[in-house]
């Protein structure tokens, strides 16, 4: 087969464009830092990258849920400990006031202190995490605890002293759950009924009755009855604190695991997608040398013209 000048030119231009495309690809890799810029660069790598991205997204989302749950539990624990301090103070007052030598004015002054503690209990029960009420169960938009016109306490609209009310019992079981893993959920909220208790011996009612007893100049024997009631309240509150602490510890372990998973998947993604800059620069210099050499060869190839032949 006769090789013509046209065939030589076509072959030369084809190889020149191939070298130029190789340089362009390496330039894009160095500029973007990515080895894969289109699916055709590495089809298998693209599939692995997509799978890794999905796992990374899920791990980051679960980690976000765990972070939010931990924030909720930390604020819950803070409120629980604050309530415990109030009960502890009231208990100390009950022990001190259960003495016959105290005067009516002493009891009246102490009653004012107990009244302030009682009112602050409502503030704790209506604590918020962000814009959500912590102890309202499924009700996170409005204050769960309200004192009615008669001085009684309502929880989500139900009388907290009515421990046999089915609706109140349903509220007791209404706990918000967070998804903290694949098919893994955890109840992270504590209801107000669990914190305060239900029936006549809930925290608010005990403090309110203690306040009224002091106001009415109750005897030392009558006042001493509140010592045991306050102890029972404190036992319940500390049980809630233990439950919150246990869930917090578990979430911290899960949080550490997801942090490790996120780092691992990012490393895998980087190994698949990112380019080795040193290698890319070396390959680019080689491609550039080949391209420049091709241009020099091309000068010799295309220098012949009609004028040259006429000479």
PDB file of C-alpha atoms in Angstrom:
ATOM      1  CA  UNK A   1       0.000   0.000   0.000  1.00  0.00           C
ATOM      2  CA  UNK A   2       1.319   3.414  -0.993  1.00  0.00           C
ATOM      3  CA  UNK A   3       1.702   5.840   1.886  1.00  0.00           C
ATOM      4  CA  UNK A   4       0.721   9.332   0.787  1.00  0.00           C
ATOM      5  CA  UNK A   5       1.469  12.677   2.382  1.00  0.00           C
ATOM      6  CA  UNK A   6      -2.205  13.033   3.303  1.00  0.00           C
ATOM      7  CA  UNK A   7      -2.105   9.759   5.230  1.00  0.00           C
ATOM      8  CA  UNK A   8       1.008  10.910   7.069  1.00  0.00           C
ATOM      9  CA  UNK A   9      -0.615  14.219   7.973  1.00  0.00           C
ATOM     10  CA  UNK A  10      -3.763  12.514   9.246  1.00  0.00           C
ATOM     11  CA  UNK A  11      -1.797  10.059  11.379  1.00  0.00           C
ATOM     12  CA  UNK A  12       0.361  12.872  12.710  1.00  0.00           C
ATOM     13  CA  UNK A  13      -2.618  15.053  13.659  1.00  0.00           C
ATOM     14  CA  UNK A  14      -4.392  12.115  15.273  1.00  0.00           C
ATOM     15  CA  UNK A  15      -1.411  11.322  17.485  1.00  0.00           C
ATOM     16  CA  UNK A  16      -0.872  14.999  18.246  1.00  0.00           C
ATOM     17  CA  UNK A  17      -4.491  15.372  19.422  1.00  0.00           C
ATOM     18  CA  UNK A  18      -4.099  12.223  21.532  1.00  0.00           C
ATOM     19  CA  UNK A  19      -1.083  13.725  23.285  1.00  0.00           C
ATOM     20  CA  UNK A  20      -2.901  17.030  23.754  1.00  0.00           C
ATOM     21  CA  UNK A  21      -5.932  15.252  25.262  1.00  0.00           C
ATOM     22  CA  UNK A  22      -3.647  13.407  27.661  1.00  0.00           C
ATOM     23  CA  UNK A  23      -2.122  16.732  28.767  1.00  0.00           C
ATOM     24  CA  UNK A  24      -5.557  18.292  29.171  1.00  0.00           C
ATOM     25  CA  UNK A  25      -6.753  15.380  31.322  1.00  0.00           C
ATOM     26  CA  UNK A  26      -3.697  15.650  33.576  1.00  0.00           C
ATOM     27  CA  UNK A  27      -4.147  19.425  33.849  1.00  0.00           C
ATOM     28  CA  UNK A  28      -7.754  18.942  34.987  1.00  0.00           C
ATOM     29  CA  UNK A  29      -6.652  16.358  37.567  1.00  0.00           C
ATOM     30  CA  UNK A  30      -3.992  18.698  38.988  1.00  0.00           C
ATOM     31  CA  UNK A  31      -6.388  21.654  39.096  1.00  0.00           C
ATOM     32  CA  UNK A  32      -9.323  19.782  40.656  1.00  0.00           C
ATOM     33  CA  UNK A  33      -7.320  17.374  42.799  1.00  0.00           C
ATOM     34  CA  UNK A  34      -9.611  14.576  41.595  1.00  0.00           C
ATOM     35  CA  UNK A  35      -8.520  11.471  39.735  1.00  0.00           C
ATOM     36  CA  UNK A  36     -12.048  10.796  38.484  1.00  0.00           C
ATOM     37  CA  UNK A  37     -13.677  13.721  36.718  1.00  0.00           C
ATOM     38  CA  UNK A  38     -16.182  11.739  34.624  1.00  0.00           C
ATOM     39  CA  UNK A  39     -17.587   8.178  34.884  1.00  0.00           C
ATOM     40  CA  UNK A  40     -15.576   6.996  31.884  1.00  0.00           C
ATOM     41  CA  UNK A  41     -12.312   7.735  33.724  1.00  0.00           C
ATOM     42  CA  UNK A  42     -12.849   4.737  36.047  1.00  0.00           C
ATOM     43  CA  UNK A  43     -16.301   3.042  35.924  1.00  0.00           C
ATOM     44  CA  UNK A  44     -15.487   0.611  38.740  1.00  0.00           C
ATOM     45  CA  UNK A  45     -14.031   3.424  40.842  1.00  0.00           C
ATOM     46  CA  UNK A  46     -17.191   5.473  40.314  1.00  0.00           C
ATOM     47  CA  UNK A  47     -19.333   2.608  41.638  1.00  0.00           C
ATOM     48  CA  UNK A  48     -17.084   2.203  44.697  1.00  0.00           C
ATOM     49  CA  UNK A  49     -17.113   5.964  45.240  1.00  0.00           C
ATOM     50  CA  UNK A  50     -20.926   6.135  45.133  1.00  0.00           C
ATOM     51  CA  UNK A  51     -21.215   3.265  47.621  1.00  0.00           C
ATOM     52  CA  UNK A  52     -18.730   4.979  49.937  1.00  0.00           C
ATOM     53  CA  UNK A  53     -20.586   8.290  49.641  1.00  0.00           C
ATOM     54  CA  UNK A  54     -23.842   6.603  50.700  1.00  0.00           C
ATOM     55  CA  UNK A  55     -22.175   5.035  53.744  1.00  0.00           C
ATOM     56  CA  UNK A  56     -20.514   8.351  54.607  1.00  0.00           C
ATOM     57  CA  UNK A  57     -23.832  10.232  54.340  1.00  0.00           C
ATOM     58  CA  UNK A  58     -25.603   7.737  56.605  1.00  0.00           C
ATOM     59  CA  UNK A  59     -22.808   7.827  59.180  1.00  0.00           C
ATOM     60  CA  UNK A  60     -22.846  11.642  59.205  1.00  0.00           C
ATOM     61  CA  UNK A  61     -26.641  11.705  59.560  1.00  0.00           C
ATOM     62  CA  UNK A  62     -26.624   9.203  62.422  1.00  0.00           C
ATOM     63  CA  UNK A  63     -23.829  11.177  64.077  1.00  0.00           C
ATOM     64  CA  UNK A  64     -25.944  14.341  63.774  1.00  0.00           C
ATOM     65  CA  UNK A  65     -28.869  12.542  65.433  1.00  0.00           C
ATOM     66  CA  UNK A  66     -26.604  11.331  68.237  1.00  0.00           C
ATOM     67  CA  UNK A  67     -25.226  14.850  68.740  1.00  0.00           C
ATOM     68  CA  UNK A  68     -28.766  16.255  69.021  1.00  0.00           C
ATOM     69  CA  UNK A  69     -29.782  13.462  71.408  1.00  0.00           C
ATOM     70  CA  UNK A  70     -26.739  14.138  73.602  1.00  0.00           C
ATOM     71  CA  UNK A  71     -27.575  17.847  73.745  1.00  0.00           C
ATOM     72  CA  UNK A  72     -31.128  16.959  74.791  1.00  0.00           C
ATOM     73  CA  UNK A  73     -29.916  14.554  77.494  1.00  0.00           C
ATOM     74  CA  UNK A  74     -27.314  17.004  78.809  1.00  0.00           C
ATOM     75  CA  UNK A  75     -29.978  19.663  79.273  1.00  0.00           C
ATOM     76  CA  UNK A  76     -32.281  17.075  80.809  1.00  0.00           C
ATOM     77  CA  UNK A  77     -29.601  16.074  83.296  1.00  0.00           C
ATOM     78  CA  UNK A  78     -28.967  19.717  84.183  1.00  0.00           C
ATOM     79  CA  UNK A  79     -32.678  20.211  84.975  1.00  0.00           C
ATOM     80  CA  UNK A  80     -32.851  16.950  86.949  1.00  0.00           C
ATOM     81  CA  UNK A  81     -29.887  17.927  89.116  1.00  0.00           C
ATOM     82  CA  UNK A  82     -31.384  21.367  89.672  1.00  0.00           C
ATOM     83  CA  UNK A  83     -34.628  19.762  90.817  1.00  0.00           C
ATOM     84  CA  UNK A  84     -32.663  17.490  93.135  1.00  0.00           C
ATOM     85  CA  UNK A  85     -31.057  20.538  94.756  1.00  0.00           C
ATOM     86  CA  UNK A  86     -34.506  22.027  95.366  1.00  0.00           C
ATOM     87  CA  UNK A  87     -35.742  18.827  97.007  1.00  0.00           C
ATOM     88  CA  UNK A  88     -32.552  18.632  99.057  1.00  0.00           C
ATOM     89  CA  UNK A  89     -33.056  22.201 100.302  1.00  0.00           C
ATOM     90  CA  UNK A  90     -36.705  21.528 101.133  1.00  0.00           C
ATOM     91  CA  UNK A  91     -35.702  18.336 102.947  1.00  0.00           C
ATOM     92  CA  UNK A  92     -33.211  20.249 105.102  1.00  0.00           C
ATOM     93  CA  UNK A  93     -35.903  22.808 105.914  1.00  0.00           C
ATOM     94  CA  UNK A  94     -38.338  20.008 106.838  1.00  0.00           C
ATOM     95  CA  UNK A  95     -35.792  18.447 109.192  1.00  0.00           C
ATOM     96  CA  UNK A  96     -35.102  21.797 110.833  1.00  0.00           C
ATOM     97  CA  UNK A  97     -38.760  22.786 111.101  1.00  0.00           C
ATOM     98  CA  UNK A  98     -39.811  19.515 112.750  1.00  0.00           C
ATOM     99  CA  UNK A  99     -38.922  20.956 116.164  1.00  0.00           C
ATOM    100  CA  UNK A 100     -41.377  22.216 118.736  1.00  0.00           C
ATOM    101  CA  UNK A 101     -39.271  25.203 119.792  1.00  0.00           C
ATOM    102  CA  UNK A 102     -39.826  27.117 116.511  1.00  0.00           C
ATOM    103  CA  UNK A 103     -42.251  30.011 116.519  1.00  0.00           C
ATOM    104  CA  UNK A 104     -45.073  30.795 114.129  1.00  0.00           C
ATOM    105  CA  UNK A 105     -43.028  33.587 112.554  1.00  0.00           C
ATOM    106  CA  UNK A 106     -40.194  31.114 111.897  1.00  0.00           C
ATOM    107  CA  UNK A 107     -42.588  28.785 110.102  1.00  0.00           C
ATOM    108  CA  UNK A 108     -44.077  31.655 108.132  1.00  0.00           C
ATOM    109  CA  UNK A 109     -40.645  32.810 106.973  1.00  0.00           C
ATOM    110  CA  UNK A 110     -39.688  29.272 105.978  1.00  0.00           C
ATOM    111  CA  UNK A 111     -43.013  28.905 104.164  1.00  0.00           C
ATOM    112  CA  UNK A 112     -42.035  31.808 101.910  1.00  0.00           C
ATOM    113  CA  UNK A 113     -38.803  30.017 101.022  1.00  0.00           C
ATOM    114  CA  UNK A 114     -40.662  26.786 100.290  1.00  0.00           C
ATOM    115  CA  UNK A 115     -43.132  28.722  98.152  1.00  0.00           C
ATOM    116  CA  UNK A 116     -40.294  30.058  96.017  1.00  0.00           C
ATOM    117  CA  UNK A 117     -38.865  26.544  95.642  1.00  0.00           C
ATOM    118  CA  UNK A 118     -42.301  25.202  94.712  1.00  0.00           C
ATOM    119  CA  UNK A 119     -42.756  27.851  92.021  1.00  0.00           C
ATOM    120  CA  UNK A 120     -39.294  27.224  90.609  1.00  0.00           C
ATOM    121  CA  UNK A 121     -40.192  23.555  90.182  1.00  0.00           C
ATOM    122  CA  UNK A 122     -42.651  24.634  87.465  1.00  0.00           C
ATOM    123  CA  UNK A 123     -39.859  26.540  85.726  1.00  0.00           C
ATOM    124  CA  UNK A 124     -37.707  23.394  85.728  1.00  0.00           C
ATOM    125  CA  UNK A 125     -40.577  21.272  84.447  1.00  0.00           C
ATOM    126  CA  UNK A 126     -41.017  23.701  81.543  1.00  0.00           C
ATOM    127  CA  UNK A 127     -37.312  23.722  80.602  1.00  0.00           C
ATOM    128  CA  UNK A 128     -36.490  23.820  76.895  1.00  0.00           C
ATOM    129  CA  UNK A 129     -33.852  22.436  74.582  1.00  0.00           C
ATOM    130  CA  UNK A 130     -33.663  24.984  71.805  1.00  0.00           C
ATOM    131  CA  UNK A 131     -37.292  25.770  71.075  1.00  0.00           C
ATOM    132  CA  UNK A 132     -38.647  22.415  72.328  1.00  0.00           C
ATOM    133  CA  UNK A 133     -39.926  21.608  75.813  1.00  0.00           C
ATOM    134  CA  UNK A 134     -37.878  18.804  77.318  1.00  0.00           C
ATOM    135  CA  UNK A 135     -40.369  17.163  79.677  1.00  0.00           C
ATOM    136  CA  UNK A 136     -43.576  17.462  77.634  1.00  0.00           C
ATOM    137  CA  UNK A 137     -43.388  14.056  75.947  1.00  0.00           C
ATOM    138  CA  UNK A 138     -44.791  14.440  72.444  1.00  0.00           C
ATOM    139  CA  UNK A 139     -45.854  17.965  73.341  1.00  0.00           C
ATOM    140  CA  UNK A 140     -42.777  20.045  72.579  1.00  0.00           C
ATOM    141  CA  UNK A 141     -44.453  23.302  71.536  1.00  0.00           C
ATOM    142  CA  UNK A 142     -46.305  24.444  74.669  1.00  0.00           C
ATOM    143  CA  UNK A 143     -45.472  24.438  78.416  1.00  0.00           C
ATOM    144  CA  UNK A 144     -46.385  20.987  79.787  1.00  0.00           C
ATOM    145  CA  UNK A 145     -46.858  22.140  83.402  1.00  0.00           C
ATOM    146  CA  UNK A 146     -49.513  24.680  84.333  1.00  0.00           C
ATOM    147  CA  UNK A 147     -50.947  25.647  87.727  1.00  0.00           C
ATOM    148  CA  UNK A 148     -54.729  26.069  87.516  1.00  0.00           C
ATOM    149  CA  UNK A 149     -56.885  28.582  89.342  1.00  0.00           C
ATOM    150  CA  UNK A 150     -57.282  26.345  92.397  1.00  0.00           C
ATOM    151  CA  UNK A 151     -53.535  25.874  92.830  1.00  0.00           C
ATOM    152  CA  UNK A 152     -53.554  22.358  91.380  1.00  0.00           C
ATOM    153  CA  UNK A 153     -50.937  21.270  88.856  1.00  0.00           C
ATOM    154  CA  UNK A 154     -51.787  20.110  85.339  1.00  0.00           C
ATOM    155  CA  UNK A 155     -49.535  18.141  83.019  1.00  0.00           C
ATOM    156  CA  UNK A 156     -50.425  18.554  79.332  1.00  0.00           C
ATOM    157  CA  UNK A 157     -53.905  19.504  80.491  1.00  0.00           C
ATOM    158  CA  UNK A 158     -54.418  16.551  82.893  1.00  0.00           C
ATOM    159  CA  UNK A 159     -54.517  16.634  86.683  1.00  0.00           C
ATOM    160  CA  UNK A 160     -51.133  15.346  87.830  1.00  0.00           C
ATOM    161  CA  UNK A 161     -52.609  14.051  91.092  1.00  0.00           C
ATOM    162  CA  UNK A 162     -55.015  11.720  89.235  1.00  0.00           C
ATOM    163  CA  UNK A 163     -52.649   8.755  88.894  1.00  0.00           C
ATOM    164  CA  UNK A 164     -55.423   6.445  87.630  1.00  0.00           C
ATOM    165  CA  UNK A 165     -56.378   8.633  84.673  1.00  0.00           C
ATOM    166  CA  UNK A 166     -55.716   6.569  81.488  1.00  0.00           C
ATOM    167  CA  UNK A 167     -54.901   9.729  79.547  1.00  0.00           C
ATOM    168  CA  UNK A 168     -52.263  10.695  82.106  1.00  0.00           C
ATOM    169  CA  UNK A 169     -50.834   7.177  82.012  1.00  0.00           C
ATOM    170  CA  UNK A 170     -50.601   7.478  78.233  1.00  0.00           C
ATOM    171  CA  UNK A 171     -48.666  10.732  78.659  1.00  0.00           C
ATOM    172  CA  UNK A 172     -46.296   8.914  81.002  1.00  0.00           C
ATOM    173  CA  UNK A 173     -45.290   6.569  78.161  1.00  0.00           C
ATOM    174  CA  UNK A 174     -44.940   9.297  75.503  1.00  0.00           C
ATOM    175  CA  UNK A 175     -41.192   9.522  74.952  1.00  0.00           C
ATOM    176  CA  UNK A 176     -39.475  10.983  71.890  1.00  0.00           C
ATOM    177  CA  UNK A 177     -37.174   8.545  70.066  1.00  0.00           C
ATOM    178  CA  UNK A 178     -34.141   9.263  67.895  1.00  0.00           C
ATOM    179  CA  UNK A 179     -32.766   6.948  65.213  1.00  0.00           C
ATOM    180  CA  UNK A 180     -29.134   6.452  66.216  1.00  0.00           C
ATOM    181  CA  UNK A 181     -28.232   3.657  63.795  1.00  0.00           C
ATOM    182  CA  UNK A 182     -29.640   1.335  61.154  1.00  0.00           C
ATOM    183  CA  UNK A 183     -32.912   0.073  62.678  1.00  0.00           C
ATOM    184  CA  UNK A 184     -31.704   1.303  66.094  1.00  0.00           C
ATOM    185  CA  UNK A 185     -33.755   3.859  68.043  1.00  0.00           C
ATOM    186  CA  UNK A 186     -33.447   5.241  71.548  1.00  0.00           C
ATOM    187  CA  UNK A 187     -35.976   7.030  73.761  1.00  0.00           C
ATOM    188  CA  UNK A 188     -34.156  10.227  74.690  1.00  0.00           C
ATOM    189  CA  UNK A 189     -36.864  12.268  76.407  1.00  0.00           C
ATOM    190  CA  UNK A 190     -38.047  12.034  80.006  1.00  0.00           C
ATOM    191  CA  UNK A 191     -41.696  12.824  80.592  1.00  0.00           C
ATOM    192  CA  UNK A 192     -42.823  15.233  83.267  1.00  0.00           C
ATOM    193  CA  UNK A 193     -44.734  12.452  85.011  1.00  0.00           C
ATOM    194  CA  UNK A 194     -41.524  10.422  85.298  1.00  0.00           C
ATOM    195  CA  UNK A 195     -39.682  13.423  86.701  1.00  0.00           C
ATOM    196  CA  UNK A 196     -42.297  14.778  89.111  1.00  0.00           C
ATOM    197  CA  UNK A 197     -44.236  11.586  89.761  1.00  0.00           C
ATOM    198  CA  UNK A 198     -48.003  11.136  89.645  1.00  0.00           C
ATOM    199  CA  UNK A 199     -50.585  11.172  92.417  1.00  0.00           C
ATOM    200  CA  UNK A 200     -50.741  13.247  95.583  1.00  0.00           C
ATOM    201  CA  UNK A 201     -47.034  12.782  96.297  1.00  0.00           C
ATOM    202  CA  UNK A 202     -45.684  14.372  93.129  1.00  0.00           C
ATOM    203  CA  UNK A 203     -42.885  16.866  93.752  1.00  0.00           C
ATOM    204  CA  UNK A 204     -45.000  19.981  93.238  1.00  0.00           C
ATOM    205  CA  UNK A 205     -47.878  18.804  95.428  1.00  0.00           C
ATOM    206  CA  UNK A 206     -45.538  17.753  98.244  1.00  0.00           C
ATOM    207  CA  UNK A 207     -43.882  21.178  98.250  1.00  0.00           C
ATOM    208  CA  UNK A 208     -47.246  22.903  97.997  1.00  0.00           C
ATOM    209  CA  UNK A 209     -48.641  20.901 100.931  1.00  0.00           C
ATOM    210  CA  UNK A 210     -45.466  21.591 102.913  1.00  0.00           C
ATOM    211  CA  UNK A 211     -45.882  25.290 102.187  1.00  0.00           C
ATOM    212  CA  UNK A 212     -49.520  25.263 103.366  1.00  0.00           C
ATOM    213  CA  UNK A 213     -48.605  23.326 106.504  1.00  0.00           C
ATOM    214  CA  UNK A 214     -46.017  25.920 107.467  1.00  0.00           C
ATOM    215  CA  UNK A 215     -48.416  28.746 106.679  1.00  0.00           C
ATOM    216  CA  UNK A 216     -51.048  27.160 108.922  1.00  0.00           C
ATOM    217  CA  UNK A 217     -48.586  26.769 111.811  1.00  0.00           C
ATOM    218  CA  UNK A 218     -48.650  22.961 111.671  1.00  0.00           C
ATOM    219  CA  UNK A 219     -47.217  20.972 114.535  1.00  0.00           C
ATOM    220  CA  UNK A 220     -43.743  19.465 114.483  1.00  0.00           C
ATOM    221  CA  UNK A 221     -45.193  15.965 114.066  1.00  0.00           C
ATOM    222  CA  UNK A 222     -47.202  17.047 111.026  1.00  0.00           C
ATOM    223  CA  UNK A 223     -44.205  18.784 109.468  1.00  0.00           C
ATOM    224  CA  UNK A 224     -41.978  15.745 110.050  1.00  0.00           C
ATOM    225  CA  UNK A 225     -44.220  13.723 107.711  1.00  0.00           C
ATOM    226  CA  UNK A 226     -42.793  15.704 104.812  1.00  0.00           C
ATOM    227  CA  UNK A 227     -39.298  14.432 105.537  1.00  0.00           C
ATOM    228  CA  UNK A 228     -40.128  10.966 104.229  1.00  0.00           C
ATOM    229  CA  UNK A 229     -42.180  12.357 101.348  1.00  0.00           C
ATOM    230  CA  UNK A 230     -39.285  14.512 100.204  1.00  0.00           C
ATOM    231  CA  UNK A 231     -36.921  11.550 100.520  1.00  0.00           C
ATOM    232  CA  UNK A 232     -39.206   9.552  98.237  1.00  0.00           C
ATOM    233  CA  UNK A 233     -39.249  12.433  95.761  1.00  0.00           C
ATOM    234  CA  UNK A 234     -35.473  12.617  95.788  1.00  0.00           C
ATOM    235  CA  UNK A 235     -35.166   8.860  95.254  1.00  0.00           C
ATOM    236  CA  UNK A 236     -37.372   9.105  92.158  1.00  0.00           C
ATOM    237  CA  UNK A 237     -35.449  12.106  90.799  1.00  0.00           C
ATOM    238  CA  UNK A 238     -32.089  10.402  91.285  1.00  0.00           C
ATOM    239  CA  UNK A 239     -33.465   7.316  89.529  1.00  0.00           C
ATOM    240  CA  UNK A 240     -34.304   9.534  86.566  1.00  0.00           C
ATOM    241  CA  UNK A 241     -30.795  10.994  86.705  1.00  0.00           C
ATOM    242  CA  UNK A 242     -29.292   7.496  86.633  1.00  0.00           C
ATOM    243  CA  UNK A 243     -31.401   6.624  83.581  1.00  0.00           C
ATOM    244  CA  UNK A 244     -30.319   9.804  81.792  1.00  0.00           C
ATOM    245  CA  UNK A 245     -26.678   9.116  82.682  1.00  0.00           C
ATOM    246  CA  UNK A 246     -26.863   5.577  81.318  1.00  0.00           C
ATOM    247  CA  UNK A 247     -28.301   6.740  78.012  1.00  0.00           C
ATOM    248  CA  UNK A 248     -25.713   9.508  77.806  1.00  0.00           C
ATOM    249  CA  UNK A 249     -22.865   7.036  78.250  1.00  0.00           C
ATOM    250  CA  UNK A 250     -24.252   4.781  75.536  1.00  0.00           C
ATOM    251  CA  UNK A 251     -24.669   7.682  73.127  1.00  0.00           C
ATOM    252  CA  UNK A 252     -21.113   8.863  73.750  1.00  0.00           C
ATOM    253  CA  UNK A 253     -19.830   5.414  72.764  1.00  0.00           C
ATOM    254  CA  UNK A 254     -21.972   5.462  69.624  1.00  0.00           C
ATOM    255  CA  UNK A 255     -20.812   9.005  68.863  1.00  0.00           C
ATOM    256  CA  UNK A 256     -17.164   7.911  69.000  1.00  0.00           C
ATOM    257  CA  UNK A 257     -17.908   5.005  66.689  1.00  0.00           C
ATOM    258  CA  UNK A 258     -19.579   7.224  64.090  1.00  0.00           C
ATOM    259  CA  UNK A 259     -16.723   9.724  64.274  1.00  0.00           C
ATOM    260  CA  UNK A 260     -14.322   6.886  63.454  1.00  0.00           C
ATOM    261  CA  UNK A 261     -16.622   5.682  60.656  1.00  0.00           C
ATOM    262  CA  UNK A 262     -16.780   9.163  59.099  1.00  0.00           C
ATOM    263  CA  UNK A 263     -12.984   9.445  59.104  1.00  0.00           C
ATOM    264  CA  UNK A 264     -12.642   5.951  57.635  1.00  0.00           C
ATOM    265  CA  UNK A 265     -15.138   6.531  54.799  1.00  0.00           C
ATOM    266  CA  UNK A 266     -13.568   9.903  53.975  1.00  0.00           C
ATOM    267  CA  UNK A 267     -10.184   8.200  53.721  1.00  0.00           C
ATOM    268  CA  UNK A 268     -11.634   5.497  51.437  1.00  0.00           C
ATOM    269  CA  UNK A 269     -13.330   8.157  49.307  1.00  0.00           C
ATOM    270  CA  UNK A 270     -10.066  10.087  49.044  1.00  0.00           C
ATOM    271  CA  UNK A 271      -8.154   6.974  47.963  1.00  0.00           C
ATOM    272  CA  UNK A 272     -10.702   6.332  45.215  1.00  0.00           C
ATOM    273  CA  UNK A 273     -11.326   9.868  43.947  1.00  0.00           C
ATOM    274  CA  UNK A 274      -8.307  12.031  44.760  1.00  0.00           C
ATOM    275  CA  UNK A 275      -5.231  12.272  42.602  1.00  0.00           C
ATOM    276  CA  UNK A 276      -1.644  11.874  43.754  1.00  0.00           C
ATOM    277  CA  UNK A 277      -0.345  15.361  42.928  1.00  0.00           C
ATOM    278  CA  UNK A 278       3.301  14.280  42.698  1.00  0.00           C
ATOM    279  CA  UNK A 279       2.438  11.464  40.307  1.00  0.00           C
ATOM    280  CA  UNK A 280       0.112  13.715  38.291  1.00  0.00           C
ATOM    281  CA  UNK A 281       2.842  16.379  37.891  1.00  0.00           C
ATOM    282  CA  UNK A 282       5.369  13.764  36.780  1.00  0.00           C
ATOM    283  CA  UNK A 283       2.912  12.290  34.254  1.00  0.00           C
ATOM    284  CA  UNK A 284       2.084  15.775  32.996  1.00  0.00           C
ATOM    285  CA  UNK A 285       5.758  16.611  32.447  1.00  0.00           C
ATOM    286  CA  UNK A 286       6.191  13.362  30.513  1.00  0.00           C
ATOM    287  CA  UNK A 287       3.116  14.095  28.386  1.00  0.00           C
ATOM    288  CA  UNK A 288       4.345  17.634  27.813  1.00  0.00           C
ATOM    289  CA  UNK A 289       7.754  16.316  26.660  1.00  0.00           C
ATOM    290  CA  UNK A 290       6.076  13.891  24.245  1.00  0.00           C
ATOM    291  CA  UNK A 291       3.835  16.658  22.890  1.00  0.00           C
ATOM    292  CA  UNK A 292       6.707  19.074  22.367  1.00  0.00           C
ATOM    293  CA  UNK A 293       8.709  16.343  20.659  1.00  0.00           C
ATOM    294  CA  UNK A 294       5.755  15.635  18.382  1.00  0.00           C
ATOM    295  CA  UNK A 295       5.575  19.287  17.433  1.00  0.00           C
ATOM    296  CA  UNK A 296       9.245  19.320  16.490  1.00  0.00           C
ATOM    297  CA  UNK A 297       8.805  16.207  14.369  1.00  0.00           C
ATOM    298  CA  UNK A 298       5.802  17.822  12.749  1.00  0.00           C
ATOM    299  CA  UNK A 299       7.938  20.773  11.611  1.00  0.00           C
ATOM    300  CA  UNK A 300      10.074  18.436   9.581  1.00  0.00           C
ATOM    301  CA  UNK A 301       7.008  16.671   8.238  1.00  0.00           C
ATOM    302  CA  UNK A 302       5.144  19.733   6.998  1.00  0.00           C
ATOM    303  CA  UNK A 303       8.078  21.890   5.808  1.00  0.00           C
ATOM    304  CA  UNK A 304       7.931  20.492   2.284  1.00  0.00           C
ATOM    305  CA  UNK A 305       5.767  22.604  -0.018  1.00  0.00           C
ATOM    306  CA  UNK A 306       5.235  23.213  -3.740  1.00  0.00           C
ATOM    307  CA  UNK A 307       7.933  25.888  -3.662  1.00  0.00           C
ATOM    308  CA  UNK A 308      10.372  23.349  -2.244  1.00  0.00           C
ATOM    309  CA  UNK A 309       9.619  20.934  -5.092  1.00  0.00           C
ATOM    310  CA  UNK A 310       9.963  23.716  -7.728  1.00  0.00           C
ATOM    311  CA  UNK A 311      13.382  24.551  -6.374  1.00  0.00           C
TER     312      UNK A 311
END
